[in-house]
Amino acid sequence: MMIVRELWREAARFPAALAWSTGLLALVFLTHAAQAVAIAWSMSAVLRGRPEDVLAALALIVGIALARTALSLVQTSAAAGLGGRVRQALRRRAMRAALVPERLHDTAARDGSMRAALGDGIDGTDAYVSKYIPAIAQVFLACPVIVAALLVLSPAAGLCVAAGIVLALLGPMAWKRMMARRGLDHWDSYEALSSDILESLRGMAALRALGDVPGTRRRLHTRSEALRRATERVMRVSLAETAVIDFAVQAGVVAAAAAALGHAAAGQGPAIEVYLILLLSSEAFRPIRDLSRHWHAGFLGLTAIPGLARIGAFAPDGGLPESGARERAAASRTPGGPADGPTGGRAEELRVSGLGFRYPGARDDVLHDLTLTARRGSLTAITGESGAGKSTLFDLVLGFLTPAAGGITLDGRPVRPDDVAVVSQRPVLFAGSIRDNLALTRPGDGPGRDPDDADLADACRSAGILDEIRRLPHGFDTEVTEAGTNLSGGQRQRLALARALLARRPVLLVDEPTSALDAARAEEVVDTLHRVARDRIVIMVSHRPETLTGAADVLRLEAGHLERSAP
Amino acid sequence: MSTLSALRALRGLLPALRPEWRGMLWSYLVGTASALALAALTVLTAWAVGRAVVEGEPPGPAWWTAVIGLVVLRTVLTWQEMDVSHALAYRVLARLRMALFDAYARSVPGRRREHSGRAATVAMGDIEKLEFFYAHTVAQLGASATVFLAALATATALLPEAGAVMLVGSAAVAASAFAWARTARRLGEEEQRERSALSARMVDALGALREVLAYGLAPRIVDETDAATAGAVVTTRRRELVEQLVTALRELIVTAVVIGVIAVSASAAGVLSGAGAAAPPGGAGAALSPALLPALVALAVAGVAATTEAATTLTRLHPLVAGADRVAAGINRPPVVSEPTAAREVPRGPLGLRFRQVDFAYDGREPVLASWSAELAPGEHVGLAGPSGAGKSTAVALAARLWDPAAGAVELVGADGRGVALSDLDDAGLRGAVALVDQDATLFHGTVRENLLRGSGPRPDAELAALLERVGADGWIGLDDDLGESGVRLSGGQRARLCLARALVREPRVLLVDEVTASLDPATERAISDVIADYDGTVLIASHRAQTLARCDRVIGIAAPADRDRQPGLL
């Protein structure tokens, strides 16, 4: 018996579903017990030569079996519902905790492991919540009742069965801790090997060109074998547990049978009692067997629990580690905010003065005494190598980071998060129509109105995607299929640009807008940005020099400073 | 998917078991012994109880010895069987992982330009799920069959009618393995698809975090994930309901068998025939003593339970079929280059490169290169120019023998002017002579030293450090620095410099460079062009940048074939 507190707490948040699936499981068990009684009755009726009793008992068995069929189906559905609700709650909370500004700069965070925890990790809890928890409840509800019944029939049999149950429940606990530890170690190395193999599969072209296929294979094979031996070690501990439970079950049943034999030989009671002792003692171990089976099915899923705790899946709803995100989300859900806000209007000048920033624990400042003025009317471009601090600068402007020194002002007042629109390198699109996706940044309850078709067309024309949308079968109402897979990278990027334009924020930050585009398309997008820059302040980060031609200001970020460079 | 193709998919998994036949046999023997011990235990117990009730006789010491012995034996055998079968399954999974690696080593990059990374991820996950198949299927089905036959024989010997009931019941149970199989397979497939779609969305959202936060899209993403999870829960619930329905059906059949056995033995004992309580049980003419009834019931249950176990195993295989199919598809990917029958050595001395009437097309597309020829003299630096999609990257990839041309040949040319086709060369020799710096600048996790030495023998640190200096990487990174996954910590320029250094470590006689300067800032581009220009060997560099091409001895143009789709980058 293994109690995972976090998951019990989660399951307890849905008391009705938990009670429902546990109660139904107890009812299912009751049908098993009743069937045992009916079989004992029928056999003793055969013995006593009572045909009408035999037939009645057999009819009873049929009725019970049918009832169990119905009950078990309802129970399965209830249990799946409970597991599903917990999974949903965990994922909702973990997603909320993952979508916070802090993650932008967490060097330890790897999207791959985050995805593993959010996906497989959360799904892995299902077996424990939907099967194991009700099974434990069943042990505590059903076993005492059966043991009590046996004690009445034959104290010796009752005691034997009780001893078997206790041994089966407590015996494995002796090395549960060791097993959990080994399980964790194993999971970590398993994940590491899996990602190594994946990395090799993805980089296979490079490996082949390097002639390193045999070498990589040798390395992976050695590590894979080491992992396999580790897995076997974990498995052996786990199987020893299975063996102990199996022993407790068989020994308990046999001992109870011995007691029944004594009962019969002493001629103490009618035959039905002896049959009952035999059958009920076997039934008494049914919940234990269920428990063992479900443990086996759900154990691997539990190794992700510490990882889930780390990403905040178990945090109570009140105190999520997402203070910043909440406020930000709240702030940006109501664009415009106070009436004096510039949103929808224009601003002339974004001024960055004396800006300094250093990540906690870093040796050097990422940005140091950085000064920049971006004006409406012409595109400002920033180049520099990826590590040079461009993203940091963006995050400071967006308010995701707080500067250590200096400040950022828009027309003389501090810049606010809802002054700034942004287009990522790989924008996210939602399931829904193109129209829905474009209107995202302009919720209907904002200032002005929901964007109408004219607004959409304007923005899309500016972003250079209008013609392509018009060519689609349903125009703006075409569905963006899941994950935007029916759109090319360039189309996604231009849709995101249109979406950013619709947000009508006075500042637009664009991160590598042409990285997924061919030269002709890239030129179009850059032209678009130049046009857009007439109405708002546009700052673009780009590596590709050809995108920089025509930019009034090309600034090169190097070692935390901006330098003017020749375009 | 039909039952037939499902069976074919599962059969495709069997060859991986072939080297394990000893383990399988042992697993079968131990599993059978363990199941027989359990059956014997229940039957013996029931027999003793029946006899004690009817005849008032307690069992003798032989019975006690047998029962206690069986309890211990069963425990040991259960442990041993699971130990053997799981260890075997882990060995098979490890072998499958390596088989997948080998298959990709032969077939990646594919000529179809599919996103192989995603397929690889899926196949890796599927391999882990096959543990159930390898640990619990083949030997266990055999053991179940053996136990069933033993129980059937014993029951038939005791009372033929009971044997008949068992046989019919077991046939029904076995048939249930295919009940709703199609639905189960479909739901299994659906679950898998929903899982990977959800995971892709979460990765996208994490990747576009800055945009998500700026527009306050997080609540919307959370809602969407929530709805997707709810959808997946519905699918899971339906799959579990189907499974439970089949299980319940099976339990009903088992119950029917119990009832049937009780009924036929009651009749055989003469209880039901003599209308009323007149006939004394076990009287003259009765075919069965009532004392044997509990044992017979236990025997019937044990026999049908064996069939049930086998049927349950088969039912649990249905949702795995889709995964098995994907693994099989991964392992059987068609190779993209052929093995030479008699590998030849790379010619000595400086090498030239010759494309002779080369044809090449990506799967299902118009040819990229048609009868294309070009020649590079030993030591010559040649640029390859042309619009996007003209085949620059393809030509470089063919020279690196990532693929073989459909017709014609790519040859290394020795000092004597004689060429040897790449496809005839010994692979290790070829890789030692030709190095590629690709567009993606792929690095692997591990230290800088490990990355530089990938595919080449050990080199002194001083030599490696000098190389880092040569590509201008000495200022920001050292040999012992860890790169992290795919070199994520580095900028594009930094990665390109390291990839160039890695190519130079091997002192190749032919250096192939594909668009490496495309996404670089001008300073890095200049630095890299300088290193390549100084390089003493044959160089083929594909680029669309005038500055890069200007430093070559000669530039070969590739014209874009007319009205062909514009194609994205090569790899």
Coordinates of N, CA, C and O in Angstrom, one line a residue, chain B residues 364-478:
Chain B
G364 N 8.2 12.2 -54.8 CA 7.0 12.8 -55.1 C 7.1 14.2 -55.7 O 6.1 15.0 -55.7
R365 N 8.3 14.7 -56.1 CA 8.4 16.0 -56.6 C 9.1 16.0 -58.0 O 9.7 15.0 -58.4
E366 N 9.1 17.2 -58.6 CA 9.8 17.3 -59.9 C 11.3 17.2 -59.6 O 11.8 17.5 -58.5
P367 N 12.1 16.7 -60.5 CA 13.5 16.6 -60.3 C 14.2 17.9 -59.9 O 13.8 19.0 -60.5
V368 N 15.1 17.9 -59.0 CA 15.8 19.1 -58.7 C 17.1 19.2 -59.6 O 17.3 20.3 -60.1
L369 N 17.8 18.1 -59.7 CA 18.9 18.2 -60.6 C 18.6 17.2 -61.8 O 18.2 16.0 -61.5
A370 N 18.9 17.6 -63.0 CA 18.7 16.7 -64.1 C 19.9 16.8 -65.0 O 20.3 17.8 -65.5
S371 N 20.6 15.6 -65.1 CA 21.8 15.5 -65.9 C 22.7 16.7 -65.6 O 23.3 17.3 -66.5
W372 N 23.0 16.9 -64.4 CA 23.8 18.1 -64.0 C 25.2 17.6 -63.8 O 25.5 16.6 -63.2
S373 N 26.1 18.4 -64.4 CA 27.5 18.0 -64.3 C 28.4 19.2 -63.8 O 28.0 20.3 -64.1
A374 N 29.4 18.9 -63.1 CA 30.3 20.0 -62.6 C 31.6 19.3 -62.2 O 31.6 18.1 -61.8
E375 N 32.7 20.0 -62.2 CA 33.9 19.4 -61.7 C 34.8 20.4 -61.0 O 34.9 21.6 -61.3
L376 N 35.3 20.0 -59.9 CA 36.2 20.8 -59.0 C 37.6 20.2 -59.1 O 37.7 19.0 -58.8
A377 N 38.6 20.9 -59.5 CA 40.0 20.4 -59.5 C 40.5 20.3 -58.1 O 40.0 21.0 -57.2
P378 N 41.5 19.4 -57.8 CA 42.0 19.3 -56.4 C 42.5 20.7 -56.0 O 43.2 21.4 -56.7
G379 N 42.1 21.1 -54.8 CA 42.6 22.4 -54.2 C 41.8 23.6 -54.6 O 42.0 24.7 -54.1
E380 N 40.9 23.4 -55.5 CA 40.1 24.5 -56.0 C 39.0 24.9 -55.0 O 38.4 24.1 -54.4
H381 N 38.8 26.3 -54.9 CA 37.7 26.7 -54.1 C 36.5 27.2 -55.0 O 36.7 28.1 -55.8
V382 N 35.4 26.5 -54.9 CA 34.3 26.8 -55.9 C 33.1 27.2 -55.2 O 32.7 26.5 -54.2
G383 N 32.4 28.2 -55.6 CA 31.1 28.7 -55.1 C 30.0 28.1 -55.9 O 30.2 27.9 -57.1
L384 N 28.9 27.9 -55.3 CA 27.7 27.3 -56.0 C 26.6 28.4 -55.8 O 26.2 28.6 -54.6
A385 N 26.2 29.0 -56.9 CA 25.2 30.1 -56.7 C 23.9 29.7 -57.4 O 23.9 28.9 -58.3
G386 N 22.9 30.4 -57.0 CA 21.6 30.1 -57.7 C 20.5 30.5 -56.7 O 20.7 30.6 -55.6
P387 N 19.3 30.7 -57.3 CA 18.1 31.1 -56.5 C 17.7 29.9 -55.5 O 18.1 28.8 -55.7
S388 N 16.9 30.3 -54.6 CA 16.4 29.3 -53.6 C 15.7 28.2 -54.4 O 14.9 28.4 -55.3
G389 N 16.0 26.9 -54.0 CA 15.3 25.8 -54.6 C 15.9 25.3 -55.9 O 15.4 24.4 -56.5
A390 N 17.0 26.0 -56.3 CA 17.7 25.6 -57.5 C 18.4 24.3 -57.4 O 18.7 23.6 -58.4
G391 N 18.8 23.9 -56.2 CA 19.4 22.6 -56.0 C 20.8 22.7 -55.4 O 21.6 21.8 -55.4
K392 N 21.2 23.9 -54.9 CA 22.5 24.1 -54.3 C 22.7 23.2 -53.2 O 23.7 22.4 -53.1
S393 N 21.8 23.2 -52.2 CA 21.9 22.4 -51.0 C 21.9 20.9 -51.4 O 22.6 20.1 -50.8
T394 N 21.1 20.6 -52.4 CA 21.0 19.2 -52.9 C 22.3 18.7 -53.4 O 22.8 17.6 -53.1
A395 N 23.0 19.5 -54.2 CA 24.3 19.2 -54.7 C 25.3 18.9 -53.6 O 26.0 18.0 -53.6
V396 N 25.3 19.8 -52.6 CA 26.2 19.7 -51.5 C 25.9 18.4 -50.7 O 26.8 17.6 -50.4
A397 N 24.6 18.1 -50.5 CA 24.2 16.9 -49.8 C 24.6 15.6 -50.6 O 25.1 14.6 -50.0
L398 N 24.5 15.7 -51.9 CA 25.0 14.5 -52.7 C 26.5 14.3 -52.6 O 27.0 13.2 -52.5
A399 N 27.2 15.5 -52.5 CA 28.7 15.4 -52.4 C 29.0 14.8 -51.0 O 30.1 14.2 -50.9
A400 N 28.2 15.1 -50.0 CA 28.4 14.5 -48.7 C 27.8 13.1 -48.6 O 27.9 12.5 -47.5
R401 N 27.3 12.6 -49.6 CA 26.7 11.3 -49.7 C 25.6 11.1 -48.6 O 25.5 10.1 -47.9
L402 N 24.8 12.1 -48.4 CA 23.6 11.9 -47.6 C 22.6 11.1 -48.4 O 21.8 10.4 -47.8
W403 N 22.6 11.3 -49.7 CA 21.8 10.5 -50.6 C 22.6 10.0 -51.8 O 23.7 10.6 -52.1
D404 N 22.2 9.0 -52.5 CA 22.8 8.7 -53.8 C 21.9 9.3 -54.9 O 20.7 9.4 -54.8
P405 N 22.6 9.7 -56.0 CA 21.8 10.3 -57.1 C 21.0 9.1 -57.7 O 21.4 8.0 -57.7
A406 N 19.9 9.5 -58.4 CA 19.0 8.6 -59.1 C 19.7 8.0 -60.3 O 19.6 6.9 -60.6
A407 N 20.5 8.9 -61.0 CA 21.3 8.5 -62.1 C 22.5 9.3 -62.1 O 22.6 10.4 -61.5
G408 N 23.6 8.8 -62.8 CA 24.8 9.5 -62.8 C 25.6 9.2 -61.6 O 25.3 8.3 -60.9
A409 N 26.7 10.0 -61.3 CA 27.5 9.7 -60.2 C 28.2 10.9 -59.6 O 28.4 11.9 -60.4
V410 N 28.5 10.9 -58.4 CA 29.3 11.9 -57.7 C 30.6 11.2 -57.4 O 30.6 10.1 -56.8
E411 N 31.7 11.7 -57.9 CA 33.0 11.0 -57.7 C 34.1 11.9 -57.0 O 34.1 13.1 -57.1
L412 N 34.9 11.2 -56.3 CA 36.1 11.8 -55.8 C 37.2 11.6 -56.8 O 37.3 10.4 -57.3
V413 N 38.0 12.6 -57.2 CA 38.9 12.5 -58.3 C 40.3 12.6 -57.7 O 40.7 13.5 -57.0
G414 N 41.1 11.6 -58.0 CA 42.5 11.5 -57.6 C 43.4 12.4 -58.5 O 43.0 12.9 -59.5
A415 N 44.7 12.5 -58.1 CA 45.7 13.3 -58.9 C 45.8 12.8 -60.3 O 46.0 13.6 -61.2
D416 N 45.6 11.5 -60.5 CA 45.7 11.0 -61.9 C 44.4 11.2 -62.7 O 44.3 10.8 -63.9
G417 N 43.4 11.9 -62.1 CA 42.2 12.2 -62.9 C 41.2 11.1 -62.9 O 40.2 11.3 -63.5
R418 N 41.5 10.0 -62.2 CA 40.6 8.9 -62.2 C 39.6 9.1 -61.1 O 40.0 9.4 -59.9
G419 N 38.3 8.9 -61.3 CA 37.3 9.2 -60.3 C 36.8 7.9 -59.7 O 36.7 6.8 -60.4
V420 N 36.4 7.9 -58.4 CA 35.8 6.8 -57.8 C 34.4 7.3 -57.3 O 34.4 8.3 -56.6
A421 N 33.3 6.6 -57.7 CA 32.0 7.1 -57.2 C 31.9 7.0 -55.7 O 32.4 6.0 -55.1
L422 N 31.2 7.9 -55.1 CA 31.1 7.9 -53.6 C 30.4 6.6 -53.2 O 30.7 6.1 -52.1
S423 N 29.5 6.1 -54.0 CA 28.7 5.0 -53.6 C 29.6 3.7 -53.6 O 29.1 2.7 -53.0
D424 N 30.8 3.8 -54.2 CA 31.6 2.6 -54.1 C 32.6 2.7 -53.0 O 33.4 1.7 -52.8
L425 N 32.7 3.8 -52.3 CA 33.7 4.0 -51.3 C 33.4 3.4 -49.9 O 32.2 3.3 -49.5
D426 N 34.4 3.0 -49.2 CA 34.3 2.6 -47.8 C 33.8 3.8 -47.0 O 34.4 4.9 -47.1
D427 N 32.7 3.7 -46.2 CA 32.1 4.9 -45.6 C 33.1 5.6 -44.7 O 33.2 6.8 -44.7
A428 N 33.8 4.8 -43.8 CA 34.7 5.5 -42.9 C 35.8 6.3 -43.6 O 36.1 7.4 -43.2
G429 N 36.3 5.7 -44.7 CA 37.3 6.4 -45.5 C 36.7 7.7 -46.1 O 37.4 8.8 -46.0
L430 N 35.5 7.6 -46.6 CA 34.8 8.8 -47.2 C 34.7 9.9 -46.2 O 35.0 11.0 -46.5
R431 N 34.2 9.5 -45.0 CA 34.0 10.5 -44.0 C 35.3 11.1 -43.5 O 35.3 12.3 -43.0
G432 N 36.4 10.4 -43.6 CA 37.6 10.9 -43.2 C 38.2 12.0 -44.2 O 38.9 12.9 -43.8
A433 N 37.7 11.8 -45.4 CA 38.3 12.7 -46.5 C 37.4 13.9 -46.8 O 37.9 14.9 -47.2
V434 N 36.1 13.7 -46.5 CA 35.1 14.8 -46.9 C 34.4 15.3 -45.7 O 33.9 14.5 -44.9
A435 N 34.4 16.6 -45.4 CA 33.7 17.1 -44.3 C 32.6 18.1 -44.7 O 32.7 18.8 -45.7
L436 N 31.5 18.1 -44.0 CA 30.3 19.0 -44.3 C 30.1 19.9 -43.2 O 30.0 19.5 -42.0
V437 N 29.9 21.2 -43.5 CA 29.4 22.2 -42.5 C 28.0 22.5 -43.0 O 27.8 23.1 -44.1
D438 N 26.9 22.0 -42.3 CA 25.6 22.2 -42.8 C 24.9 23.4 -42.3 O 25.4 24.1 -41.4
Q439 N 23.8 23.7 -43.0 CA 23.0 24.9 -42.7 C 22.6 25.0 -41.3 O 22.5 26.1 -40.7
D440 N 22.2 23.9 -40.7 CA 21.6 23.9 -39.4 C 22.6 24.1 -38.3 O 22.3 24.3 -37.1
A441 N 23.9 23.9 -38.6 CA 25.0 23.9 -37.6 C 24.6 23.1 -36.4 O 24.5 23.5 -35.3
T442 N 24.4 21.8 -36.7 CA 23.9 20.9 -35.6 C 25.1 20.6 -34.6 O 26.1 20.1 -35.1
L443 N 24.8 20.8 -33.4 CA 25.8 20.4 -32.3 C 25.1 19.4 -31.4 O 23.8 19.4 -31.4
F444 N 25.9 18.7 -30.7 CA 25.3 17.7 -29.8 C 25.6 18.1 -28.3 O 26.5 18.8 -28.1
H445 N 24.8 17.6 -27.4 CA 25.1 17.9 -26.0 C 26.4 17.2 -25.6 O 26.7 16.2 -26.1
G446 N 27.0 17.8 -24.7 CA 28.3 17.3 -24.3 C 29.3 18.5 -24.3 O 28.9 19.6 -24.6
T447 N 30.6 18.3 -24.0 CA 31.5 19.4 -24.0 C 31.9 19.8 -25.4 O 31.6 19.0 -26.4
V448 N 32.6 20.9 -25.5 CA 33.1 21.4 -26.8 C 34.1 20.3 -27.4 O 34.0 20.0 -28.6
R449 N 34.9 19.8 -26.5 CA 35.9 18.8 -27.0 C 35.2 17.6 -27.6 O 35.5 17.1 -28.7
E450 N 34.2 17.1 -26.9 CA 33.4 15.9 -27.4 C 32.8 16.2 -28.7 O 32.8 15.4 -29.6
N451 N 32.3 17.4 -28.9 CA 31.7 17.8 -30.2 C 32.7 17.9 -31.3 O 32.5 17.4 -32.4
L452 N 33.9 18.5 -30.9 CA 34.9 18.6 -32.0 C 35.4 17.2 -32.4 O 35.8 17.0 -33.6
L453 N 35.4 16.3 -31.5 CA 36.0 15.0 -31.8 C 35.0 14.0 -32.3 O 35.4 12.8 -32.6
R454 N 33.8 14.4 -32.5 CA 32.8 13.5 -33.0 C 33.2 12.9 -34.4 O 33.5 13.6 -35.3
G455 N 33.4 11.6 -34.4 CA 33.7 11.0 -35.7 C 35.1 11.0 -36.1 O 35.5 10.5 -37.1
S456 N 36.0 11.6 -35.2 CA 37.4 11.5 -35.6 C 38.2 11.0 -34.3 O 37.7 11.0 -33.2
G457 N 39.4 10.5 -34.5 CA 40.2 10.0 -33.5 C 40.6 11.0 -32.4 O 40.3 12.2 -32.6
P458 N 41.3 10.6 -31.4 CA 41.7 11.6 -30.4 C 42.7 12.5 -31.0 O 43.5 12.2 -31.9
R459 N 42.7 13.8 -30.5 CA 43.6 14.8 -30.9 C 44.1 15.5 -29.6 O 43.3 15.6 -28.7
P460 N 45.3 16.0 -29.7 CA 45.8 16.7 -28.5 C 45.0 18.0 -28.2 O 44.6 18.6 -29.2
D461 N 44.8 18.4 -27.0 CA 44.1 19.6 -26.6 C 44.7 20.8 -27.3 O 43.9 21.7 -27.7
A462 N 46.0 20.8 -27.4 CA 46.6 22.0 -27.9 C 46.2 22.3 -29.4 O 45.8 23.4 -29.8
E463 N 46.0 21.2 -30.1 CA 45.6 21.3 -31.5 C 44.2 21.8 -31.6 O 43.8 22.7 -32.4
L464 N 43.3 21.3 -30.7 CA 41.9 21.7 -30.7 C 41.8 23.2 -30.3 O 41.0 23.9 -30.9
A465 N 42.6 23.6 -29.3 CA 42.5 25.0 -28.8 C 43.0 25.9 -30.0 O 42.4 26.9 -30.2
A466 N 44.0 25.4 -30.7 CA 44.4 26.3 -31.9 C 43.3 26.4 -32.9 O 43.2 27.5 -33.5
L467 N 42.6 25.4 -33.1 CA 41.5 25.4 -34.0 C 40.4 26.4 -33.6 O 39.8 27.2 -34.4
L468 N 40.1 26.4 -32.3 CA 39.1 27.3 -31.7 C 39.6 28.7 -32.0 O 38.8 29.6 -32.3
E469 N 40.9 28.9 -31.8 CA 41.4 30.3 -32.0 C 41.2 30.6 -33.5 O 40.9 31.8 -33.8
R470 N 41.5 29.7 -34.4 CA 41.4 29.9 -35.8 C 40.0 30.4 -36.2 O 39.9 31.2 -37.1
V471 N 39.0 29.8 -35.7 CA 37.6 30.2 -36.1 C 37.1 31.3 -35.2 O 35.9 31.7 -35.3
G472 N 38.0 31.8 -34.3 CA 37.5 33.0 -33.5 C 36.6 32.6 -32.4 O 35.7 33.3 -32.0
A473 N 36.8 31.3 -31.9 CA 35.9 30.9 -30.8 C 36.6 30.8 -29.5 O 36.0 30.5 -28.4
D474 N 37.9 31.2 -29.5 CA 38.6 31.0 -28.2 C 38.2 32.0 -27.1 O 38.4 31.7 -26.0
G475 N 37.7 33.1 -27.5 CA 37.4 34.1 -26.5 C 36.2 33.8 -25.6 O 36.2 34.1 -24.5
W476 N 35.2 33.0 -26.1 CA 34.0 32.8 -25.4 C 33.7 31.4 -24.9 O 32.7 31.1 -24.3
I477 N 34.6 30.5 -25.3 CA 34.3 29.1 -24.9 C 35.6 28.3 -24.8 O 36.6 28.6 -25.5
G478 N 35.6 27.3 -23.9 CA 36.7 26.5 -23.7 C 36.4 25.1 -24.0 O 35.2 24.7 -24.2

